[in-house]
XYZ file of C-alpha atoms in Angstrom:
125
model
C 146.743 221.041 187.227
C 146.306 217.115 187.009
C 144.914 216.315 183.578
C 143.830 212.933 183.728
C 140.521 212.356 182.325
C 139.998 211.209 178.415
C 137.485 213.752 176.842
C 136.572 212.520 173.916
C 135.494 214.617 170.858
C 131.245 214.506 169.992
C 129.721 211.881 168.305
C 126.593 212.065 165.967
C 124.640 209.702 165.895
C 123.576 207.763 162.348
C 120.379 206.683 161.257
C 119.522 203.309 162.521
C 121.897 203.231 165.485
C 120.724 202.471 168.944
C 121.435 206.175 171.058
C 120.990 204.505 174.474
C 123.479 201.426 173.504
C 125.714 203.882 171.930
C 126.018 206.139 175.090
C 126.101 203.311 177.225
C 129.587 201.661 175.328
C 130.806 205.272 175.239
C 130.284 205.880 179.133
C 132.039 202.519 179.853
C 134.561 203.299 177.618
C 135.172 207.034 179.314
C 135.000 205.187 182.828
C 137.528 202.321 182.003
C 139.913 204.627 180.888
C 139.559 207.047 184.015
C 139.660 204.370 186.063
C 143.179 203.233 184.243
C 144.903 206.739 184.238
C 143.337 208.064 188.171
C 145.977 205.205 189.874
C 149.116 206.748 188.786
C 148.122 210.431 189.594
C 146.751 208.997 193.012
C 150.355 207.297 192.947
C 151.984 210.769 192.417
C 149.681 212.674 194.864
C 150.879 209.706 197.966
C 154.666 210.441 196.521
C 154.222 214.102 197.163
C 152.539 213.938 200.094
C 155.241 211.509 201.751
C 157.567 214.075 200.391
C 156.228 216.863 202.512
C 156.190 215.268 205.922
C 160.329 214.168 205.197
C 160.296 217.284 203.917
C 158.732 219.420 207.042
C 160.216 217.094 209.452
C 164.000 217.631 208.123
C 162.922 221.311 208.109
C 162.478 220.945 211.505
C 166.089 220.283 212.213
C 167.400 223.210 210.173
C 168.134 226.785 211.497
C 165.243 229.395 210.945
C 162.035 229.756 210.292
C 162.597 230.332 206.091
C 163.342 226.206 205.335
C 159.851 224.940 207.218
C 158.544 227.506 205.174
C 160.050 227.311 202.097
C 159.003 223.551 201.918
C 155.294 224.502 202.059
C 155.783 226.932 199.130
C 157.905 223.555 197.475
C 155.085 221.426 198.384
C 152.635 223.531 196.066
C 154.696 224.067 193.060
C 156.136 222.032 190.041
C 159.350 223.819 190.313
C 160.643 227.026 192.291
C 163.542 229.525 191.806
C 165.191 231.536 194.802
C 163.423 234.415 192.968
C 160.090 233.175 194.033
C 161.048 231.969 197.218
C 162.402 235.152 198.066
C 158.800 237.144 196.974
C 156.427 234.422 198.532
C 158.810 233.988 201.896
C 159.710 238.028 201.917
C 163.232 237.124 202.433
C 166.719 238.306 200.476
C 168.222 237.024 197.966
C 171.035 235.608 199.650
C 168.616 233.977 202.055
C 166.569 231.933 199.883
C 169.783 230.425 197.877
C 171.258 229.649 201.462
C 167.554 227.560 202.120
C 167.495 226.091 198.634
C 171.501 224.514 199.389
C 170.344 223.763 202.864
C 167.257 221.938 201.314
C 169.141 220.076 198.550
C 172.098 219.107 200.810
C 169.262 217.348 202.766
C 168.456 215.426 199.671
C 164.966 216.830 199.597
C 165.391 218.846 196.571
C 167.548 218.560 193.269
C 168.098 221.134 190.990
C 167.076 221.110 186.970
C 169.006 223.898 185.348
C 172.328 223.435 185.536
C 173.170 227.067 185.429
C 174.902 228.917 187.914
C 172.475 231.470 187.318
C 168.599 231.376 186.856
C 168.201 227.596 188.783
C 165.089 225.775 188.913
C 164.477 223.417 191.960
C 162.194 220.607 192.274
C 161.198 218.111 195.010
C 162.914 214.781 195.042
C 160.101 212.448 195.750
């Protein structure tokens, strides 16, 4: 999930103090620091989208149904392993490393790890 809004902790208010100016400063405050950290996750979101339709079309090109597929399942996640690709695609093993090296020798993925076992994957936006 995108965490991107400032909460701020509560504020009481002390004798004497104006509550509506208070609020006021604090809601402009809150909204000038949404506004400052919404354009990078709306940055990432346009990445990730653009990654999907390189992603889908290069799928297209590729042998099988599993890589279209498996770049949907991509699209939604952080990072993936053949382990889930193999449970959300019901496919073997063998299959979902095959789509993962098909994938990354596209350039469309790169893997984290750097273990020969246990691999993570992300998408190369």
């Amino acid at each position: 999930a995108a965490r991107f809004l400032p909460a701020g902790g509560l504020v009481r208010l002390r004798p004497g103090r104006d509550a509506a100016g208070e609020a006021a400063a604090r809601l402009a405050g809150f909204v000038e620091r949404a506004t400052a950290r919404i354009g990078p996750l709306l940055a990432g979101l346009s990445r990730r989208r653009d990654w999907r339709a390189r992603a889908a079309a290069a799928a297209r090109d590729m042998p099988g149904r599993s890589p279209a597929r498996a770049v949907a399942v991509i699209a939604g996640e952080t990072l993936v392993s053949a382990n889930l690709l193999r449970d959300r695609l019901a496919i073997t093993q063998q299959a979902a490393n095959a789509v993962l090296r098909r994938l990354a020798a596209a350039g469309l993925i790169e893997e984290l790890s750097g273990q020969s076992r246990y691999r993570l994957w992300r998408a190369r936006l």
